[in-house]
Coordinates of C-alpha atoms in Angstrom, one line a residue:
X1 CA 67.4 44.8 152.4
X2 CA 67.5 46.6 155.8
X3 CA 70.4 45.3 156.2
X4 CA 72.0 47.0 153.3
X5 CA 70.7 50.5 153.5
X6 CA 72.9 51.7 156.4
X7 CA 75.9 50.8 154.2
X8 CA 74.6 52.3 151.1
X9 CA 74.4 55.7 153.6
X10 CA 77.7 55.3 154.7
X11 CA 79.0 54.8 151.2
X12 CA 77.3 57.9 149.5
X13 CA 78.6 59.9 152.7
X14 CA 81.9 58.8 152.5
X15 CA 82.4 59.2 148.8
X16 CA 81.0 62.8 149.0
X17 CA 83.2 63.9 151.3
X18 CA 86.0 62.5 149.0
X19 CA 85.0 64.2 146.1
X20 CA 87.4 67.3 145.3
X21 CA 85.5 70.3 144.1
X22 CA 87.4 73.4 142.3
X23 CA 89.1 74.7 145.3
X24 CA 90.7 77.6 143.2
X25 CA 88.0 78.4 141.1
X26 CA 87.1 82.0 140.9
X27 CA 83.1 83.7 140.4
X28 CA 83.4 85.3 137.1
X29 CA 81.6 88.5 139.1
X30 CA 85.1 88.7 140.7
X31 CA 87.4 89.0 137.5
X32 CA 87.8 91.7 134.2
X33 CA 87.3 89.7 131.1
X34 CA 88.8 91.0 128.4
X35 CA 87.9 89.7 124.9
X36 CA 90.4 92.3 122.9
X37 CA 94.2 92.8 122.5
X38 CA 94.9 96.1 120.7
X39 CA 99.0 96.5 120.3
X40 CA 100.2 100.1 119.2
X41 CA 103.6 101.6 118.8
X42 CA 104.4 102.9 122.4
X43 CA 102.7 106.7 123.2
X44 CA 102.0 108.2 127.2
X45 CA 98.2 108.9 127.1
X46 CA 97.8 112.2 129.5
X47 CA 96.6 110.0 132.4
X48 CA 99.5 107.8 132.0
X49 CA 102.0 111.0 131.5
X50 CA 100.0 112.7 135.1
X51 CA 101.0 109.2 136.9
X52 CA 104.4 109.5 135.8
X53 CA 104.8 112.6 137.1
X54 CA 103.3 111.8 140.6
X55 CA 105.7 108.9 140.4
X56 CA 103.9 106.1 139.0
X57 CA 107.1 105.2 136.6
X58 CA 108.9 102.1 136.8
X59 CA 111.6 100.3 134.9
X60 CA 110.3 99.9 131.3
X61 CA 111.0 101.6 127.8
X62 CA 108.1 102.8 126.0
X63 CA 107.8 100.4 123.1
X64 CA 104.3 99.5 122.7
X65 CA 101.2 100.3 124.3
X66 CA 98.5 97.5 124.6
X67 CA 94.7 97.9 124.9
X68 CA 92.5 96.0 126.5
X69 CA 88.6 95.8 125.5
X70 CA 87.0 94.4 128.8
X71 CA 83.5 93.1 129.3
X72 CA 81.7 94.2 132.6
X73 CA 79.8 91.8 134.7
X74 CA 76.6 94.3 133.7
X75 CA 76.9 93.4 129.8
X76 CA 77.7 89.4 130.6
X77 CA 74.3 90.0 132.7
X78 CA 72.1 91.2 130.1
X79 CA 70.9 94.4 131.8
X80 CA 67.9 96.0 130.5
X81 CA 68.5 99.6 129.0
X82 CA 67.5 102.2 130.4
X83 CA 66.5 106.0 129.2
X84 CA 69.8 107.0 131.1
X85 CA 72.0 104.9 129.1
X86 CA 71.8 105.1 125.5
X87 CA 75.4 106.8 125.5
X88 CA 76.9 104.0 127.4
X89 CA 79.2 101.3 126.1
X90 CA 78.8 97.8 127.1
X91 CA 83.0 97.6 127.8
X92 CA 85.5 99.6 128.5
X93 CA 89.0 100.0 127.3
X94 CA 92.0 100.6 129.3
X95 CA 95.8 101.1 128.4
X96 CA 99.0 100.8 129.1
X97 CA 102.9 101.6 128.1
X98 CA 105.7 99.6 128.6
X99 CA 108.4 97.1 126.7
X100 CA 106.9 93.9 128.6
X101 CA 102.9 92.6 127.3
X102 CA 103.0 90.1 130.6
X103 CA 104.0 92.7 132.8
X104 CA 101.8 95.3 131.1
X105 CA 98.9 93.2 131.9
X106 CA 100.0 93.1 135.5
X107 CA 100.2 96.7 135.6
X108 CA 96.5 96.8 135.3
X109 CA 96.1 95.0 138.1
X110 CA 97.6 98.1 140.5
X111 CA 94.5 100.7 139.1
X112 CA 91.8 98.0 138.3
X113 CA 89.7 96.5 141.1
X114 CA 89.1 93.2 139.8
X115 CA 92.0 90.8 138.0
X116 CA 92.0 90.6 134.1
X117 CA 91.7 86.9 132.3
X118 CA 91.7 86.0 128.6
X119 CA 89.9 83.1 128.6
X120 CA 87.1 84.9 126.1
X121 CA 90.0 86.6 124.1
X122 CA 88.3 86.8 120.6
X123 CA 90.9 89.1 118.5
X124 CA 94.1 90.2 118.8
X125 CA 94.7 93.7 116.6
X126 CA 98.3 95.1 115.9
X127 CA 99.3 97.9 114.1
X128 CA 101.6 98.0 111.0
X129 CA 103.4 100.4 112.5
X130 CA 104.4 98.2 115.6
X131 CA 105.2 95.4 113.3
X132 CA 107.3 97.6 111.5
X133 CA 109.5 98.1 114.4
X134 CA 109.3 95.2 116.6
X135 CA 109.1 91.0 115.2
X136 CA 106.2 89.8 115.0
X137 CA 107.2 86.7 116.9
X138 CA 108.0 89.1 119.7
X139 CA 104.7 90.5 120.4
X140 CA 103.0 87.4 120.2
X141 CA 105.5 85.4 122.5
X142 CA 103.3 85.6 125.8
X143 CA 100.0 85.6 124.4
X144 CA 101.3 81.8 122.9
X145 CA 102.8 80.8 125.9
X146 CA 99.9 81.8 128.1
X147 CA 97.1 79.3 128.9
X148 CA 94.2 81.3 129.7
X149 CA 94.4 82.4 125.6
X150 CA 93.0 80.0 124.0
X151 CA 94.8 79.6 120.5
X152 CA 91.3 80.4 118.5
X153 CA 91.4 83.7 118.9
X154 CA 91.5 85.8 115.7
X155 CA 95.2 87.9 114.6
X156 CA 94.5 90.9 112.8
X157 CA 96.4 94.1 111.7
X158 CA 95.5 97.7 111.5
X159 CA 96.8 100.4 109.3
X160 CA 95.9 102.6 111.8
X161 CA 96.4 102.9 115.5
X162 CA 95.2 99.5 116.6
X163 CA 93.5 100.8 120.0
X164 CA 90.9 103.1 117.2
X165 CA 89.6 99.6 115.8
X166 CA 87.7 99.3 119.5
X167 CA 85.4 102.0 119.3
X168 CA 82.1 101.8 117.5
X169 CA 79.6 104.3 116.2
X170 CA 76.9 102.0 117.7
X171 CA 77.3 101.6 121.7
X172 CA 74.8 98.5 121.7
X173 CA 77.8 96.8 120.1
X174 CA 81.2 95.4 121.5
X175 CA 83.7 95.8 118.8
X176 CA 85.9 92.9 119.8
X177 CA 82.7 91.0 119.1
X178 CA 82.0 92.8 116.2
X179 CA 85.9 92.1 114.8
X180 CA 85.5 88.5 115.1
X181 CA 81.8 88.1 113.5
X182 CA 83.0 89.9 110.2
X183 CA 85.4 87.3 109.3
X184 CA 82.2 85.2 108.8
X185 CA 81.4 86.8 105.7
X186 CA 83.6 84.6 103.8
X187 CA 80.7 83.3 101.5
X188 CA 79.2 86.7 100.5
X189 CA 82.7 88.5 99.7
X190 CA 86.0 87.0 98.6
X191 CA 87.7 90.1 100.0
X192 CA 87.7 88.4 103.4
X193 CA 91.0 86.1 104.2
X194 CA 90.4 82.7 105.8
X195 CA 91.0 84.3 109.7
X196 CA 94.1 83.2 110.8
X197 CA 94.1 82.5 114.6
X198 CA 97.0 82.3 117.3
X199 CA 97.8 78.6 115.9
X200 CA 97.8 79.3 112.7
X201 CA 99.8 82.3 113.5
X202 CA 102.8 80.3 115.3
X203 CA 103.0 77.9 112.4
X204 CA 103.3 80.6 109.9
X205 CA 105.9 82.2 112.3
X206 CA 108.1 79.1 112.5
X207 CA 108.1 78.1 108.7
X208 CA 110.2 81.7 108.7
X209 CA 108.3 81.9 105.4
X210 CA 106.4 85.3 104.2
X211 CA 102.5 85.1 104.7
X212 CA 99.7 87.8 105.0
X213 CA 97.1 88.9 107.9
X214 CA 93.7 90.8 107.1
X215 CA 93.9 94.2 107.6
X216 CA 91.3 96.4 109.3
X217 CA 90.9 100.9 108.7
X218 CA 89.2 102.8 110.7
X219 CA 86.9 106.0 110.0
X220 CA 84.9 107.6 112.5
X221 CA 83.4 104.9 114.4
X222 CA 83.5 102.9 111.1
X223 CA 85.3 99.8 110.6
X224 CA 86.3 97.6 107.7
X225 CA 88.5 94.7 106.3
X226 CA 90.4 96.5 103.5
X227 CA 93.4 94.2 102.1
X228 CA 95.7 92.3 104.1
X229 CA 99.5 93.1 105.4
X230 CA 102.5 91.8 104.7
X231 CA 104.9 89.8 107.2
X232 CA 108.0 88.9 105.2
X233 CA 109.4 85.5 106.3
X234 CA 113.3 86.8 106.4
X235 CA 112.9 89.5 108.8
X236 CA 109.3 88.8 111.0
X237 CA 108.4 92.3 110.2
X238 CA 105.7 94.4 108.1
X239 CA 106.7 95.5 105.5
X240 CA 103.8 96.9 103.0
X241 CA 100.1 95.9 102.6
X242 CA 98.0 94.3 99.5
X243 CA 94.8 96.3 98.2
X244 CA 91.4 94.6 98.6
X245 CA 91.5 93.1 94.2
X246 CA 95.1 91.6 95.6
X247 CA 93.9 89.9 98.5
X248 CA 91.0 88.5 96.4
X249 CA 93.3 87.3 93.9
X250 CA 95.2 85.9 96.4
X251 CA 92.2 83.9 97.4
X252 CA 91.8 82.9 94.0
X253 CA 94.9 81.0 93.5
X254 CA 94.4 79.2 96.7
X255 CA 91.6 78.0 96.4
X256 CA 90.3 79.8 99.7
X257 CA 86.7 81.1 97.2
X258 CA 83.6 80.9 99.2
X259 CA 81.6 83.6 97.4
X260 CA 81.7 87.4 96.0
X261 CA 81.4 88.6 93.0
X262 CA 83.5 89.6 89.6
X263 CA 82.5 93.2 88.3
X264 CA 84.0 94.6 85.3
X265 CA 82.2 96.6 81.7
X266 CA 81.1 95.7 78.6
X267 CA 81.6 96.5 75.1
X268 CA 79.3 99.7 75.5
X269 CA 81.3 100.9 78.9
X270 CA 78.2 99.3 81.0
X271 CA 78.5 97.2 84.1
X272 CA 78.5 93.9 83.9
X273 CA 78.5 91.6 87.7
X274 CA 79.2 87.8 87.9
X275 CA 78.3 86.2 91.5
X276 CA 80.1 83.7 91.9
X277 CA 78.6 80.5 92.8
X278 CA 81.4 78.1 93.1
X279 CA 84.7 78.0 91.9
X280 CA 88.0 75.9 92.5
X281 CA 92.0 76.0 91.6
X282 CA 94.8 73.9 91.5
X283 CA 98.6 74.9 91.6
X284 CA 100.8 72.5 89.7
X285 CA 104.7 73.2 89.9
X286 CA 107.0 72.2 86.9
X287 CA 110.8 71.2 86.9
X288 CA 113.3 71.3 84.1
X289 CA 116.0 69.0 83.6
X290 CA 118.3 71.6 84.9
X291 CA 116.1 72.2 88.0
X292 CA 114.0 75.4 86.8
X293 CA 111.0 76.1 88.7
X294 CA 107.7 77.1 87.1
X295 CA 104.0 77.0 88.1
X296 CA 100.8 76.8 86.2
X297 CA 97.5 77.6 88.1
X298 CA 94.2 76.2 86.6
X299 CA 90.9 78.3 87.9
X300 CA 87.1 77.3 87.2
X301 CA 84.1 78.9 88.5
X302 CA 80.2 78.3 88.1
X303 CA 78.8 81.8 88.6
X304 CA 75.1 83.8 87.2
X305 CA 74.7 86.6 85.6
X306 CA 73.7 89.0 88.3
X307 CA 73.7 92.3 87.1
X308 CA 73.8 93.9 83.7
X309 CA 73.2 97.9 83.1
X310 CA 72.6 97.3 79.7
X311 CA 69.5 97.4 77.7
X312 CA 71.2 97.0 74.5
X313 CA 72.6 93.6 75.5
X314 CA 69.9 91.3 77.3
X315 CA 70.2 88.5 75.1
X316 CA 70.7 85.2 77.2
X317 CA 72.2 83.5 74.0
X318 CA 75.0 81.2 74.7
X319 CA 77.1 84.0 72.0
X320 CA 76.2 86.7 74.2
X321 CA 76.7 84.6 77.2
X322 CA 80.2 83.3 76.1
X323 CA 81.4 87.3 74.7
X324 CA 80.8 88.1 78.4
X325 CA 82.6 85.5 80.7
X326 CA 85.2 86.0 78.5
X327 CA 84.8 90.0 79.6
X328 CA 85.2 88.1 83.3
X329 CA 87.7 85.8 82.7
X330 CA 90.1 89.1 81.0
X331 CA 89.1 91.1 84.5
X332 CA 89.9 88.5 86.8
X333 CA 93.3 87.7 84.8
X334 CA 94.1 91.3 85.0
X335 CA 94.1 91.4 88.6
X336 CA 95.9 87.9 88.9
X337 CA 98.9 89.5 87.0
X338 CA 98.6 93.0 89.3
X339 CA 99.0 91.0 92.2
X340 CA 101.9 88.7 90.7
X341 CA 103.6 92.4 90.2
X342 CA 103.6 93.3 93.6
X343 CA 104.3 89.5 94.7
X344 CA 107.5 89.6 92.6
X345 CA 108.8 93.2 91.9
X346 CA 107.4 95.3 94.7
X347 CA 107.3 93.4 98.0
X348 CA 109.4 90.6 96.5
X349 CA 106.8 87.6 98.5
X350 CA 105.4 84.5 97.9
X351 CA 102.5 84.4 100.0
X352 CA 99.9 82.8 97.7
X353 CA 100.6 79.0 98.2
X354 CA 103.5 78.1 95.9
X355 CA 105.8 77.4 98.0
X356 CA 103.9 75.1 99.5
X357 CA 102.5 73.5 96.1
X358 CA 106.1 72.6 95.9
X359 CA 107.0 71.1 99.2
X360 CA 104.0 68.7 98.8
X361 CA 105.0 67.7 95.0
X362 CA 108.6 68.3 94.9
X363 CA 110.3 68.2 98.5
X364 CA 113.7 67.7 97.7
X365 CA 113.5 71.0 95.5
X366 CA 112.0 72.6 97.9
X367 CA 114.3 72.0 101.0
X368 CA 117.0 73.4 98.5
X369 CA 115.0 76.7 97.9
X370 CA 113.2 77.0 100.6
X371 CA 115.6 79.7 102.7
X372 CA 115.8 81.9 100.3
X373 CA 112.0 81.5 98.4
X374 CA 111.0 84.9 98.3
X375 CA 113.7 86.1 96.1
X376 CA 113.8 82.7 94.1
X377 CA 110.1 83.2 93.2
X378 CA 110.9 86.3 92.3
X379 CA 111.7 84.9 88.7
X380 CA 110.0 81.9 88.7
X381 CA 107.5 82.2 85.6
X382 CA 103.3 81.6 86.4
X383 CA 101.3 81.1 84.5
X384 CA 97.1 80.7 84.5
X385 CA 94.3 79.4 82.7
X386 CA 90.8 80.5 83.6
X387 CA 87.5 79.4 83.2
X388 CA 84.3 81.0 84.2
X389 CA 81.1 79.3 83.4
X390 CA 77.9 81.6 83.7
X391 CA 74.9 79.3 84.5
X392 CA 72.3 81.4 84.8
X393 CA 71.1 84.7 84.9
X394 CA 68.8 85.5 88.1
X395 CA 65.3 85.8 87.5
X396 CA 65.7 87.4 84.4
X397 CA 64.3 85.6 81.3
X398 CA 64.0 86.8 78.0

């Protein structure tokens, strides 16, 4: 046994020594984390105008301007607050101007003191108006091509100037956070989309077919998910958005329900609410002999009764019950038929799932339509059935 501990020593010495440690691994006190990307049509802010005019140009045009939300070491650290710094923000934003998003974020590296890295990148946020100008698939080319993005983070657009959406009223808050925590409020309100991160985008992207992103306003510090924007298929561009009833129908015909609510009036002009509990669809496409397309979409939900401003009509009979989910089932099927308007007349899209109902029941027909979709759905016929089963009523009992 004497005998063998020298050697053991020798062993664990030499295999130590061997071991390769992270020779090019940088302390995270030595880098700018950013964890937002807001992308805006190109504009000089004054600082960046005064550098110009010193001599700070370079070879660029002016087509977009990205922000970047960064994270200081002294928020990471958990820093206790102090009397002098309520006002204070726990990031800071910085911009800059040029036609390159790689060599923009270079640029930062000539007026900031430590390097940027997107390894915490949570959103991404870009303006309708950029989109409207330049292809979607360009501004997004680096940020899918460059490893320290990881391919979770969220995609977003804004109505708005993109760079406004990262600004809160509440300075204890980082609003690149704050972004991607909303999205998690799926099961109280069926006006959020399912998020659609940077893998999901690039998919969407390459199928060249039309498809929506959740749109953010901003008011005075305020923000919120109103309706999602268009990106037709054709072109890569923007090209209008949906209002908030859309995108929940939308989210109806998919399937993509995880909670909200249905609101409407009764016979008296009183609101009426239905939470919804559960609900469920299923798109079936239909084929003639002579290869016309149609679609029927079958919806069911379990929901309660939540709210009723009507004293006149408390009755938890199944007549009274059935008189109002029929009210329900006539509110949700106007705004089903609203949204297959602007789907087939206004924006002339199909970003609701048909198309790829189809592809999964009738390929053949669909690699025939496929390239030109948006205008053949344009006269394809839809039709629905709905089905909303109220199941109970609250607390309330009469």
């Amino acid at each position: 046994m004497c005998k063998r501990h020298p050697l053991l020593i020798l062993l664990a010495i030499t295999l130590l020594i061997t071991q390769s440690g992270c020779w090019s691994s940088k302390e995270i006190e030595d880098l700018s984390l950013y964890t937002g990307v807001a992308l805006d049509t190109g504009e000089l802010s004054s600082t960046e105008q005064t550098l110009v005019d010193e001599g700070g140009d370079y070879f660029k045009k002016n087509k977009l301007t990205a922000t970047l939300q960064i994270v200081p070491k002294k928020s990471a650290g958990g820093a206790s607050k102090s009397s002098n710094s309520e006002n204070k923000t726990h990031y800071i934003n910085v911009s800059e101007t040029g036609d390159s998003v790689l060599e923009i974020f270079r640029q930062f590296s000539i007026h900031l003191d430590r390097p940027i890295i997107g390894h915490h990148l949570k959103v991404i946020v870009i303006s309708t108006q950029l989109v409207e100008q330049q292809k979607i698939e360009q501004l997004m080319d680096f940020m899918l091509r460059d490893n320290d993005i990881r391919p979770s983070c969220v995609v977003f657009l804004s109505t708005g100037r993109a760079s406004d959406t990262f600004t809160l009223k509440d300075k204890d808050d980082i609003p690149s956070f704050h972004l991607s925590e909303m999205v998690r409020n799926r099961f109280r309100s069926s006006k959020v989309m399912k998020p659609v991160n940077l893998s999901t985008l690039d998919a969407r992207m390459h199928s060249k077919q039309s498809f929506v992103l959740q749109n953010i306003i901003e008011a005075k510090g305020d923000i919120e998910l109103s309706g999602a924007g268009i990106i037709k298929g054709e072109t890569g561009k923007w090209i209008g958005s949906f209002e908030q009833d859309d995108l929940r129908s939308i989210n109806w015909i998919k399937g993509d329900i995880r909670g909200g609510t249905i609101k409407t009036y009764n016979n008296n002009h009183e609101t009426i609410t239905y939470e919804i509990k559960s609900a469920k669809s299923k798109i079936t496409a239909k084929i003639t002999e002579d290869n016309k397309v149609s679609f029927h979409v079958n919806i069911e939900s379990d929901g309660r009764l939540i709210e009723n401003w009507d004293p006149e009509q408390r009755s938890t009979k199944i007549g009274s019950l059935k008189e109002r989910e029929k009210l329900f089932e006539n509110r949700l099927r106007v705004m089903l038929n609203h949204l297959m308007q602007q789907m087939q007349s206004t924006y002339k899209v199909e970003v609701a799932g048909f198309g790829e109902r189809l592809s999964i029941e009738h390929p053949q027909v669909w690699k025939k339509l496929k390239d030109h979709w948006d205008d053949t759905f344009s006269k394809v016929p839809v039709t629905f059935s709905i089905k909303l089963t109220i199941t109970d009523y609250g607390s309330f009992n009469e």
